XYZ file of C-alpha atoms in Angstrom:
652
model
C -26.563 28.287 -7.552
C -25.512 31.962 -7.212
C -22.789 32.785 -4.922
C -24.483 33.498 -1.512
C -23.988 37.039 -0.379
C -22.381 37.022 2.672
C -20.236 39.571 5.065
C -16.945 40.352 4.161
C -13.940 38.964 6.349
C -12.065 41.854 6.059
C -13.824 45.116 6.072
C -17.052 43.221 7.497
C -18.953 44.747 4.760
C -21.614 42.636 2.764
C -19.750 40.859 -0.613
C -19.648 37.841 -2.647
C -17.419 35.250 -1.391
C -15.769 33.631 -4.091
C -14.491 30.332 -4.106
C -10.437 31.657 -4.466
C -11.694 33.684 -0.949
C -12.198 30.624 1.071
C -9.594 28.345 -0.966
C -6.449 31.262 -0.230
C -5.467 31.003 3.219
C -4.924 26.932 2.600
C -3.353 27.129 -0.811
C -0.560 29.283 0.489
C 0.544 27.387 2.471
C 4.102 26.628 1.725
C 6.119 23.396 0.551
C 4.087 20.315 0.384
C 1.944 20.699 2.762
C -1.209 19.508 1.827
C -4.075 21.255 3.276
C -6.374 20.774 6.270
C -9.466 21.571 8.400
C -11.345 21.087 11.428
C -14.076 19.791 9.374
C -13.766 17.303 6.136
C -16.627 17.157 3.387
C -16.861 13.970 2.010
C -19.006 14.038 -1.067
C -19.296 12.308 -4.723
C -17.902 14.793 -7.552
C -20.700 13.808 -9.746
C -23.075 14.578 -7.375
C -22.888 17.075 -4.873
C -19.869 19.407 -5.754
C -21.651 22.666 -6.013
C -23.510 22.268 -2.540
C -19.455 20.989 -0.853
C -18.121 24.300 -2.021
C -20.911 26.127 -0.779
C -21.280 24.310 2.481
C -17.251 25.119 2.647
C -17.607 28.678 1.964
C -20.421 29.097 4.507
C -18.603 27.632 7.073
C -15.110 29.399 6.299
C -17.295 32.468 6.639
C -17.695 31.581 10.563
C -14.024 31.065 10.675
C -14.020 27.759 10.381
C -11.542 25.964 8.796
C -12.801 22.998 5.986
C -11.028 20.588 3.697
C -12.314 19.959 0.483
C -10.246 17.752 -1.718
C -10.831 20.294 -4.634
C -8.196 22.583 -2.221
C -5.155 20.546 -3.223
C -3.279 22.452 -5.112
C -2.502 21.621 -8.814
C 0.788 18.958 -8.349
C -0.119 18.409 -4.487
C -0.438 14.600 -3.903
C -4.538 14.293 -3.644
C -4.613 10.762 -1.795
C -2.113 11.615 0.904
C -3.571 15.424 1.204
C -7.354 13.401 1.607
C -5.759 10.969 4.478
C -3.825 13.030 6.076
C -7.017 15.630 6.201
C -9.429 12.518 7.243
C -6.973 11.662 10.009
C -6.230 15.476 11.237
C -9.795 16.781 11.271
C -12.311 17.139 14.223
C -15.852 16.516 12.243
C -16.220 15.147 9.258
C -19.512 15.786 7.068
C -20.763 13.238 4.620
C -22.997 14.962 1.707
C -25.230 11.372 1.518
C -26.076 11.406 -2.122
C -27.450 8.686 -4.209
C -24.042 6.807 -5.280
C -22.432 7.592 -1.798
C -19.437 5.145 -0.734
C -19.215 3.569 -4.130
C -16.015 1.896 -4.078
C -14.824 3.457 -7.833
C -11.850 1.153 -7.488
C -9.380 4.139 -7.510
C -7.844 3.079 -3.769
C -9.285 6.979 -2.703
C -12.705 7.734 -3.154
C -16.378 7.889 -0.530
C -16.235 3.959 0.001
C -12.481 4.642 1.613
C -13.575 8.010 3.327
C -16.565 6.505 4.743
C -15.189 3.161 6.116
C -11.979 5.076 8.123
C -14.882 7.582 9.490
C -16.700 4.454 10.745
C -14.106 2.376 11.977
C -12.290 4.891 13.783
C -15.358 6.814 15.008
C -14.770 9.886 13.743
C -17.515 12.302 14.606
C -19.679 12.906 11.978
C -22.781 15.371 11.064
C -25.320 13.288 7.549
C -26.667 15.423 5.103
C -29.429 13.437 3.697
C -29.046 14.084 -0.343
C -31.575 10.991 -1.389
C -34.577 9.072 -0.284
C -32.053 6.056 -0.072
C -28.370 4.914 -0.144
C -28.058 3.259 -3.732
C -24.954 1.706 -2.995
C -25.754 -1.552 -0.872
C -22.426 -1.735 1.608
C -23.266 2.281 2.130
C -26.912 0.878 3.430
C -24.956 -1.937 4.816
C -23.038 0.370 7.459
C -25.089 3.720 7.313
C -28.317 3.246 6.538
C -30.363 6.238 6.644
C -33.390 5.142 9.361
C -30.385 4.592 12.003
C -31.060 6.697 15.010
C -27.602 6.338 16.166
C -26.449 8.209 13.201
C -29.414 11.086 13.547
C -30.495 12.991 13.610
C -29.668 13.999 9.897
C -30.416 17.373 7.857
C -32.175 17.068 4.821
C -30.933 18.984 1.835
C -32.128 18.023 -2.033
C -29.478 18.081 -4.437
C -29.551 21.325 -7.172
C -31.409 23.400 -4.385
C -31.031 26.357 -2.078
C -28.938 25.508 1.661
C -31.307 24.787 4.202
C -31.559 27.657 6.388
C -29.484 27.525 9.405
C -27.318 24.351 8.024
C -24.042 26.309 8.268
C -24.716 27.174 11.977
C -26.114 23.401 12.820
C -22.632 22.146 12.071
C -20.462 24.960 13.593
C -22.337 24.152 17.092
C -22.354 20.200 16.489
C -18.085 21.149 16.150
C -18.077 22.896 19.220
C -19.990 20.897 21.415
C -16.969 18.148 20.507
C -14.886 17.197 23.511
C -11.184 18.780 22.970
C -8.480 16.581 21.568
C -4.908 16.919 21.217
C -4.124 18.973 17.905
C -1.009 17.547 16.268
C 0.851 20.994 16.870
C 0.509 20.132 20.665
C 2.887 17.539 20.999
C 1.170 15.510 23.433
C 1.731 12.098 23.275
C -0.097 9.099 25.189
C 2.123 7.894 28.070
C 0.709 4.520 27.579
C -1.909 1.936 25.064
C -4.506 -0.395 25.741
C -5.828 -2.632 23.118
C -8.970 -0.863 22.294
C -6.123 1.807 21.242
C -4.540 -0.523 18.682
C -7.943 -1.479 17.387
C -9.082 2.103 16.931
C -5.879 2.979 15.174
C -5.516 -0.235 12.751
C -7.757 1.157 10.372
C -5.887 3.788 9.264
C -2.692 1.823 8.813
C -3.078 0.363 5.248
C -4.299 4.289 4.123
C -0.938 5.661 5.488
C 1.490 7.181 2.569
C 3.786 3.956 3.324
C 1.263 1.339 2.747
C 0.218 2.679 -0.949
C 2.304 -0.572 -2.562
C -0.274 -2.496 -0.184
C -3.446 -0.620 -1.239
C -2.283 -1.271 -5.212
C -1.967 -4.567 -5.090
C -5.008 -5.253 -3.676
C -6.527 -3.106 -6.103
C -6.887 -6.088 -8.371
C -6.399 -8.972 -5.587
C -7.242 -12.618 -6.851
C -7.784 -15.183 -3.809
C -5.101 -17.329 -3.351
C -4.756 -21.016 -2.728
C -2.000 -23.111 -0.745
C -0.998 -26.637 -0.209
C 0.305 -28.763 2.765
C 3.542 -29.772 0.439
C 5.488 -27.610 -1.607
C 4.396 -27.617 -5.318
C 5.877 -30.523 -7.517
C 4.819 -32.511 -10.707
C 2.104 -34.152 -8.457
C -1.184 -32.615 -8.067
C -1.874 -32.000 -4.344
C -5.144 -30.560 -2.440
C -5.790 -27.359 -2.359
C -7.243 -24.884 -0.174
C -8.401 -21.679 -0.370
C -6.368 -18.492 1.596
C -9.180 -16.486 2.580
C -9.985 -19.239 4.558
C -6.842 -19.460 6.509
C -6.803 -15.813 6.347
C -10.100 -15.536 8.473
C -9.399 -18.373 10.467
C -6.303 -16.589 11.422
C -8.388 -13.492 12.113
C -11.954 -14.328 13.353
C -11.225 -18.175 14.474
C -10.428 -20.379 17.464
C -7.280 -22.575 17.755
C -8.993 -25.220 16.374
C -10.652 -23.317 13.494
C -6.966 -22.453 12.068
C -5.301 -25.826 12.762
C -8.953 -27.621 10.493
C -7.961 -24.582 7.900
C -4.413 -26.316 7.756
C -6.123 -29.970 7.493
C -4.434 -30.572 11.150
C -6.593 -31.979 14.033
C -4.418 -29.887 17.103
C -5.026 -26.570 17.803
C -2.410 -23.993 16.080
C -0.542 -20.857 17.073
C 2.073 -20.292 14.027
C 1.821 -20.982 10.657
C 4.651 -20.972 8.521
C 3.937 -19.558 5.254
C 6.397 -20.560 2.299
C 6.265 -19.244 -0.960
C 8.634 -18.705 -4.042
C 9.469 -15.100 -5.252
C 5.935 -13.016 -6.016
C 3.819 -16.083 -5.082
C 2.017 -13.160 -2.528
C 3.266 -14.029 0.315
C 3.444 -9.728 1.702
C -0.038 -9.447 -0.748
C -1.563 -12.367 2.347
C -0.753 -9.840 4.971
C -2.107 -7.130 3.421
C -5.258 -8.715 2.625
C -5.538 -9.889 6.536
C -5.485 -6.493 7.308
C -8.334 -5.268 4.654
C -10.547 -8.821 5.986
C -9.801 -7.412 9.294
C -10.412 -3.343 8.334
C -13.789 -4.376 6.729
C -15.404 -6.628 9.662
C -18.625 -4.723 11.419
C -17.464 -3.172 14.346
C -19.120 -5.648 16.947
C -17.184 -8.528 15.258
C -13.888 -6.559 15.172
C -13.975 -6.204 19.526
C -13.985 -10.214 19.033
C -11.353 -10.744 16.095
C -7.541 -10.869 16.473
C -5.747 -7.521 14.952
C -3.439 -7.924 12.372
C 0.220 -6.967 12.944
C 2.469 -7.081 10.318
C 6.076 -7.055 10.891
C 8.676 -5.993 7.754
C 11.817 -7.969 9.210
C 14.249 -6.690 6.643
C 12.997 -2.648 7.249
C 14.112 -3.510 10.508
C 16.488 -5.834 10.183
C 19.427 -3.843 12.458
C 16.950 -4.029 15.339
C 16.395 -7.934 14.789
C 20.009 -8.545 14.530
C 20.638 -6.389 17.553
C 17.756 -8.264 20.098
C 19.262 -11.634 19.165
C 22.665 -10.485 19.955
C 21.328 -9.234 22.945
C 20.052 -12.579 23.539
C 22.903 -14.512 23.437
C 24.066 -14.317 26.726
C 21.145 -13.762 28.588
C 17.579 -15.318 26.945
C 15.351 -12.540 29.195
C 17.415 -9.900 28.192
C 15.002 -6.856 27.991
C 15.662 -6.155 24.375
C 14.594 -9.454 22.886
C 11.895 -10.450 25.319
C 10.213 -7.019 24.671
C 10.814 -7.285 20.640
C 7.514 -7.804 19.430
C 5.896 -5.068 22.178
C 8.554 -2.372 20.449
C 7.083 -3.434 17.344
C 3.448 -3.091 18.544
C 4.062 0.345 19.815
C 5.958 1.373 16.995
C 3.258 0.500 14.010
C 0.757 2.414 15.525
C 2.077 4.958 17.760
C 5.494 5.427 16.562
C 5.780 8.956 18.408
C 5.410 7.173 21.655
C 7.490 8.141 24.358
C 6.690 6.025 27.337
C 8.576 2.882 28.185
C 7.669 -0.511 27.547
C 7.423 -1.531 30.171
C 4.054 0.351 31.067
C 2.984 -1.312 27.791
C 2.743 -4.696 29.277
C -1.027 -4.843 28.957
C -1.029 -5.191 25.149
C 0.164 -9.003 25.754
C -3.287 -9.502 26.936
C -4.848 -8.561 23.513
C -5.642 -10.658 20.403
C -3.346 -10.209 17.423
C -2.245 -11.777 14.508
C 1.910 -11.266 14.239
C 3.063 -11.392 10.513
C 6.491 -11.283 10.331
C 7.247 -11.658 6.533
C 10.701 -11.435 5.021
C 12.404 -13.687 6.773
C 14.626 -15.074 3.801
C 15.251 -11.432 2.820
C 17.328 -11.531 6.616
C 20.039 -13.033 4.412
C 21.039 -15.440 7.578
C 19.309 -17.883 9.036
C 18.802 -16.420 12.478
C 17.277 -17.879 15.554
C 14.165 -15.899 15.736
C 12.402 -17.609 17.752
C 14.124 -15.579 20.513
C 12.169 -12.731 19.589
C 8.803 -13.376 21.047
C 7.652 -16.100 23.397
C 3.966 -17.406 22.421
C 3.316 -17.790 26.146
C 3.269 -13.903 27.057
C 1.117 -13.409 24.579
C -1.933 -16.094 25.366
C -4.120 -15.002 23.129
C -2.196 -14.135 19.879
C -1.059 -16.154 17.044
C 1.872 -15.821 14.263
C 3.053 -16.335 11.138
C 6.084 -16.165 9.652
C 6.351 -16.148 5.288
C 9.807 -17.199 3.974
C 10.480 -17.900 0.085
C 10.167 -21.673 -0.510
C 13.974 -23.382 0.201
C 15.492 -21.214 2.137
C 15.211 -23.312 5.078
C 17.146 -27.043 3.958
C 13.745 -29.000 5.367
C 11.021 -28.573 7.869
C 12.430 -29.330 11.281
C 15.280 -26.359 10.509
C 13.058 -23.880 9.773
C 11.357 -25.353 13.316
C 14.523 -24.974 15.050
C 14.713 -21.727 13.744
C 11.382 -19.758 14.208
C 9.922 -21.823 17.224
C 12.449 -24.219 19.347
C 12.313 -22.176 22.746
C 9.387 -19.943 21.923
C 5.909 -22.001 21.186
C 5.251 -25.674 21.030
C 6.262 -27.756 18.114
C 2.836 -29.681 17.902
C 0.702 -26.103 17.627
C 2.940 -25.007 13.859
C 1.800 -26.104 10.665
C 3.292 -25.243 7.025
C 1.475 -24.088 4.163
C 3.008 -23.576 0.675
C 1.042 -20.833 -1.446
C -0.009 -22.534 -5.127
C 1.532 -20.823 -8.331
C -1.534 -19.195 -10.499
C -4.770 -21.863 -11.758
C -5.660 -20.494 -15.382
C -8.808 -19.595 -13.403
C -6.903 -17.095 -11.425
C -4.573 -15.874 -14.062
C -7.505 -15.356 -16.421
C -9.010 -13.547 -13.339
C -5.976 -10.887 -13.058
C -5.667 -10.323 -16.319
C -9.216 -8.706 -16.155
C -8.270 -6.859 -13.554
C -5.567 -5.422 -14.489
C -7.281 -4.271 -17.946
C -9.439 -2.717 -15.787
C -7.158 -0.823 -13.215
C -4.603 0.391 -15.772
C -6.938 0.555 -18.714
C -4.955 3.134 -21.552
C -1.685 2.139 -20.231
C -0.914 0.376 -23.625
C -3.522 2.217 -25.309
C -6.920 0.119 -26.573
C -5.096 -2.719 -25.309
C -8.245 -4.831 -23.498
C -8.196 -7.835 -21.161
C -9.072 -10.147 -24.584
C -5.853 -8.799 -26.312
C -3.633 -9.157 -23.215
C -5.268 -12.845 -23.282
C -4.409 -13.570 -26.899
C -0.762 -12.347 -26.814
C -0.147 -14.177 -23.802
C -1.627 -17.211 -25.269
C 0.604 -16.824 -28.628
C 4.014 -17.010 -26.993
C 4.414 -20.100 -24.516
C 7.601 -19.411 -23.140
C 6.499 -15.875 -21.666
C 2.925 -17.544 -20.231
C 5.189 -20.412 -18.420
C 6.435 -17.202 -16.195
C 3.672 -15.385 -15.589
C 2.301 -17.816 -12.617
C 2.378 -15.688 -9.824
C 1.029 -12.028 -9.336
C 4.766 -10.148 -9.225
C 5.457 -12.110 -12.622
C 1.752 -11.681 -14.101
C 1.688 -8.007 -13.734
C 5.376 -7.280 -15.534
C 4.544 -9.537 -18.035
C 1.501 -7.835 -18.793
C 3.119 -4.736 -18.330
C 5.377 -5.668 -21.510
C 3.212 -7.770 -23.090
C 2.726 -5.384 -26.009
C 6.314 -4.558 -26.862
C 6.905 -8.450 -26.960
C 4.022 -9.053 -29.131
C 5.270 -6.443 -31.488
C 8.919 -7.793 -31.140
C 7.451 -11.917 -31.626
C 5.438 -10.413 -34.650
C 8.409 -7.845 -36.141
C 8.772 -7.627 -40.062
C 5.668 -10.284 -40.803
C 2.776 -8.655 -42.699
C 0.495 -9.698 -40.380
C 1.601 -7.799 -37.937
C -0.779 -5.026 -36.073
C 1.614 -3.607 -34.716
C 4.334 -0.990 -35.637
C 7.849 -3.351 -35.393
C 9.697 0.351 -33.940
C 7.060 0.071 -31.168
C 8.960 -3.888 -29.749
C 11.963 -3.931 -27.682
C 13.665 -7.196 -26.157
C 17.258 -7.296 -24.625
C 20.097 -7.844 -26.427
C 21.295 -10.980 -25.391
C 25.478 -9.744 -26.294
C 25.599 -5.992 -25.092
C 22.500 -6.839 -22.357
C 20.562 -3.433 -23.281
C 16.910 -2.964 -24.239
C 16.731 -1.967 -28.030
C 13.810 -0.582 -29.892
C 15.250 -2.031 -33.055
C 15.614 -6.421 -32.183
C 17.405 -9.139 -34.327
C 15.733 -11.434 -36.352
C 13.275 -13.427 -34.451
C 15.430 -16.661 -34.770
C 18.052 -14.874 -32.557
C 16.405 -14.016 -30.127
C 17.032 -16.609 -27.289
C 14.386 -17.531 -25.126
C 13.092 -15.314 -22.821
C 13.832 -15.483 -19.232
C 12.761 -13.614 -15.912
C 15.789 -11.422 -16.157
C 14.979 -10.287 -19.310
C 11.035 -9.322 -18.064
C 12.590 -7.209 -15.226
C 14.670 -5.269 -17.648
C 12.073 -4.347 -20.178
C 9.730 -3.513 -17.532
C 11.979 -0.717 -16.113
C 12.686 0.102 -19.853
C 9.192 0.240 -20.968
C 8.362 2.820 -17.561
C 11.566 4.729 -17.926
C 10.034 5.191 -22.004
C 6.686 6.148 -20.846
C 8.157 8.450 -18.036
C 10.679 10.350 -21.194
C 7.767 10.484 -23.704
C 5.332 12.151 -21.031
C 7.974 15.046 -20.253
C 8.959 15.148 -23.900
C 5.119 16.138 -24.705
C 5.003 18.197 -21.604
C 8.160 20.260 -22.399
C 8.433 19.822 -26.520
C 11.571 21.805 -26.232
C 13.166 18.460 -24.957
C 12.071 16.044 -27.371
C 15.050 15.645 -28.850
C 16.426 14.667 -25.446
C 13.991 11.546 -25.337
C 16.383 8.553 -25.919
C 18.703 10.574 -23.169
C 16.139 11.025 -20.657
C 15.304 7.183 -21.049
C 18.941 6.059 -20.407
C 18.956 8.353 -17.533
C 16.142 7.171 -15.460
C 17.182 3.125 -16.418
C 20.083 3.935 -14.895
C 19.413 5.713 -12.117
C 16.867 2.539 -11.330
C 19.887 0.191 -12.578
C 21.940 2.306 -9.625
C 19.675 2.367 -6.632
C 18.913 -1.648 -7.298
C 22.936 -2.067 -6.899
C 23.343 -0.004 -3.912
C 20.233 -1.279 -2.363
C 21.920 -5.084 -2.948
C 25.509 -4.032 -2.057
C 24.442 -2.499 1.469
C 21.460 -5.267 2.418
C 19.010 -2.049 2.139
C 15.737 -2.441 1.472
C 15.048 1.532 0.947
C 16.777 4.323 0.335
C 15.811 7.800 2.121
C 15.855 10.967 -0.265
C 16.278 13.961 2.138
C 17.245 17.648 0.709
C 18.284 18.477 -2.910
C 22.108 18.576 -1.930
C 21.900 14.920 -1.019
C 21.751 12.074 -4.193
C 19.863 8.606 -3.228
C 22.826 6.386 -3.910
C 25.425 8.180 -1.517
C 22.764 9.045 1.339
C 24.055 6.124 3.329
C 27.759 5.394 3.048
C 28.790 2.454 1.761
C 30.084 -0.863 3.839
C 33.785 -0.743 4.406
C 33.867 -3.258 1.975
C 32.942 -1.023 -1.012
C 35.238 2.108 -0.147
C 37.615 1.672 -3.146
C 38.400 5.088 -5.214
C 37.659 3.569 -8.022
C 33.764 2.489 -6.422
C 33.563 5.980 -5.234
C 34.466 8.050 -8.153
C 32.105 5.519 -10.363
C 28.990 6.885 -7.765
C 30.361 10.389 -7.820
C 30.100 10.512 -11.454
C 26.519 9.725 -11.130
C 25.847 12.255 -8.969
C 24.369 15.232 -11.657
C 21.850 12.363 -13.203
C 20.735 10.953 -9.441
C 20.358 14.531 -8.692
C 17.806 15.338 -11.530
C 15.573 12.037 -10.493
C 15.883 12.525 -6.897
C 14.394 15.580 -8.083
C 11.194 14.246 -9.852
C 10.957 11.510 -7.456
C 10.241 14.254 -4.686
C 7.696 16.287 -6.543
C 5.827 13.346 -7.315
C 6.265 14.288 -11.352
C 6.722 10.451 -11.597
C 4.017 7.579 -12.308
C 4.637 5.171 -9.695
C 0.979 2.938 -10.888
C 3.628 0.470 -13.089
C 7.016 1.074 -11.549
C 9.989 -0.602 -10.822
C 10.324 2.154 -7.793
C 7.901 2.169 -4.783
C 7.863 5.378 -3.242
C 6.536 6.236 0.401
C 7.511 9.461 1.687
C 11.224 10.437 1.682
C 12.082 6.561 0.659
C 12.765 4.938 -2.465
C 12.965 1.388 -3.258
C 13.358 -0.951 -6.155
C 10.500 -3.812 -6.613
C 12.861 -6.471 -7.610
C 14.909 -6.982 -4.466
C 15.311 -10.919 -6.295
């Protein structure tokens, strides 16, 4: 396709406009800033690349403003840039080739585009690029004989732009109804339901939800008993089922899911440490995200509720509460909450938010155990103001002494004893650890180079003590992420062995640092979940050195240096994070380092504590560094990343 020979911009004489002409103006922009448009193309790379950038070009020519994802500059963060543009932009235009809205399994790609343009009703103009969608959920939602999504333009792939296309679009934009541009700063003054439920679908595709997107990247369904797990085998019962019971289901419907005969309002969800209990409330959201739209206006909307990320404001309503049960603050806890998640520039007062009691949602309020205390949170919300809505509430497995105190706890005062019911989630079946082991060689295939879902199998297999730990999908996924290095290490000096010995590591169990170089096998003690945490920061912190080393060869000398430094900077943040009852840490300018942004408790104030984190400060600096131009690999990391905040998977 020859570049079409259109008028120049700025002498208005006739040129070629070149793809750096129309790509300029966004990829100066400065900082970060990923760029936008009034209109988004959403096409397939494979398929209709060439006739995006000339659509784009035609259109910039008419002073239009378009994002195409091939904009981002080179180091720009492509699957916030794509959201962020999705969300921003006035019109989006789908380029409806053959493999349109495959889901590729990357967590950003035309099956994600297509389903926030459908569930949040973005406006949209169809270029017909095939006789038919071959992609069945594309047909499924869009299918091409639809009048309300006509009328379409056709336009064969590999040929000339229909005449006229350019102009179809640019009037379809204008004859939009005007919307609040987010340089206006106009913000609603109140919501309604049917304003939560046309935001929700763009919560788990937010920057701060990408830990949620990645772990359901290779989600395996869960399964939960009415006891906690012990020697004896109890029934089981599959999540998804409570999970659209919760969602889609009457009273009854989630009390039969729970083997109860009574209707049920709350569930309380127990679990031990990376059983899944956060991965069941992402999931809700996705079974809710993915219903048609017609069963969505009948379905309950998932809320979910990080108690620890707010865990000054939970300590403050029950305080508040103490004297006076109706006091504003707690009775109006869960409505703050509401607003917040998906309107959190929202100025008006709550109490003009009243209506939202009315709706249907499901409240998830997971981390209770991570509260530290045992607090009385059933003065936070009272089931009766909210007669349609249900809750949940996931807490690791013991950290209430028996049933009736956790029930004294989360629901004396708030909601009937007789509508709660407990459910324990199961540790892994073989079934569904053979199950995420596929997925995972799948997802992070290369990671340990040929290393397929058969090999992680067989290693796994050969050392019993390391399988007995991987029974839950936190555990599962840093064993397999140093499965390799303890294969080499279980295999070191025998002749057998496929692997290079120098390529093992395992902790030494008398200093307590990760070595390349281990003791004889017979030394070795017998590995433990501490141990697994520590070579999985090791083994990223080596991957993280060894990429900059071939990036920069000037510092590969530096490798073993650069590895220390980014262990403990991880080894540093973890402390803090435990010391101060943090869950995240906020990286703000380069002057600042993560580990002295927030000032200590007044128990930690010693010179001696001080000078140990001002000595830190030049190494913190450097990573803070990397950590804000994204240089990292955050796929298998110790650190989740959202934003300006840090924090450190293992808060165990």
């Amino acid at each position: 396709w020859a570049p079409t020979k259109l008028p120049d911009r700025k002498s208005g004489s006739p040129g070629t406009l070149s793809r750096c002409d129309v790509t300029k103006p966004m990829s100066a922009l400065p900082g970060d800033r990923a760029p936008t448009g009034r209109i988004f193309i959403s096409f397939r790379y494979g398929e209709a690349l060439a006739e995006s950038t000339a659509l784009q070009a035609a259109l910039g020519a008419r002073g239009i403003d378009v994002f195409l994802c091939e904009n981002v500059p080179l180091g720009g963060n492509l699957s916030t840039a794509i959201v962020k543009a999705l969300a921003a932009c006035d019109l989006a235009v789908i380029m409806g080739s053959r493999t349109y809205g495959a889901n590729t399994g990357a967590g950003f790609s035309t099956f994600e585009e297509l389903r926030y343009i459908l569930n949040v009703d973005k406006p949209f103009v169809l270029i017909k690029m095939c006789e038919q969608f071959e992609i069945d959920t594309t047909l499924f939602r869009m299918p091409l004989n639809e009048i309300k999504y006509g009328p379409y333009i056709e336009w064969a792939p590999g040929t000339a732009m229909p005449p006229g296309l350019a102009d179809q679009i640019a009037a379809r934009l204008e004859s939009l109804p005007a919307r609040p541009r987010p340089d206006d700063r106009c913000q609603p003054t109140h919501l309604t339901p049917h304003d939560i439920m046309r935001a929700h679908p763009g919560l788990l595709q937010r920057p701060e939800q990408r830990g949620a997107l990645a772990g359901l990247d290779i989600y395996v369904p869960l399964r939960y008993s009415l006891t906690a797990p012990g020697p004896a085998k109890e029934p089981s019962f599959a999540m998804d089922d409570l999970i659209g019971a919760l969602v889609e289901g009457s009273l009854a419907d989630i009390g039969r899911a729970c083997d109860c005969k009574n209707d049920t309002r709350a569930v309380l969800l127990h679990g031990l440490a990376g059983t899944g209990k956060s991965l069941c409330s992402w999931r809700m959201s996705q079974h809710w995200d993915e219903l048609p739209p017609d069963q969505r206006l009948k379905a309950r909307i998932p809320i979910v509720v990080s108690l620890p990320a707010m865990a000054d404001a939970v300590r403050a309503a029950i305080t508040a509460s103490e004297g006076d049960p109706r006091h504003p603050v707690a009775a109006q806890f869960l409505l703050q909450v509401l607003v917040q998640t998906v309107a959190p520039g929202l100025t008006a007062s709550l109490e003009k938010q009243e209506n939202l009691q009315t709706g249907r949602f499901v409240f998830f309020l997971d981390g209770v155990d991570e509260l530290a205390d045992k607090l009385p949170l059933a003065r936070l919300y009272d089931a009766a103001a909210w007669p349609h809505s249900v809750f949940v509430f996931a807490c690791r497995t013991g950290f209430y002494a028996d049933q009736p105190e956790a029930l004294r706890c989360l629901c004396d005062g708030a909601i009937d004893r007789r509508q709660v019911r407990a459910v324990h989630i199961l540790p892994f079946s073989e079934d569904q650890q053979q199950m995420y082991i596929d997925g995972f060689a799948r997802k992070y295939s290369g990671l340990h180079g040929q290393w397929t879902a058969n090999e992680y199998r067989r290693a796994l297999a050969a050392q019993a003590d390391v399988a007995s730990l991987a029974t839950s999908p936190l555990m599962l996924f840093l064993v397999l992420n140093v499965l390799p290095d303890l294969a080499a290490a279980a295999t070191a000096g025998q002749e057998s062995c496929d692997s290079e010995p120098s390529g093992s590591i395992r902790l030494d169990p008398h200093l307590l640092v990760v070595h390349d170089a281990v003791p004889p096998r017979e030394a070795l003690p017998r590995i433990k979940r501490a141990e697994v945490y520590s070579l999985f920061v090791h083994a990223w912190a080596r991957r993280e050195a060894r990429k900059r080393c071939q990036e920069t060869p000037a510092i590969r000398a530096q490798e073993q240096e650069l590895i220390l430094q980014v262990v403990q900077f991880c080894e540093r943040l973890a402390f803090y994070m435990f010391m101060n009852e943090r869950t995240q840490v906020l990286i703000t300018t380069a002057q600042d380092v993560a580990l002295l942004n927030n000032p200590p408790t007044s128990a930690h104030t010693s010179p001696a504590y001080q000078a140990a984190l001002q000595a830190a400060q030049v190494a913190d600096l450097e990573v803070t560094q990397l950590l804000k131009d994204n240089q990292l690999e955050f796929r298998c990391s110790p650190l989740k990343v959202s934003g300006r905040a840090v924090s450190f998977l293992h808060k165990t």
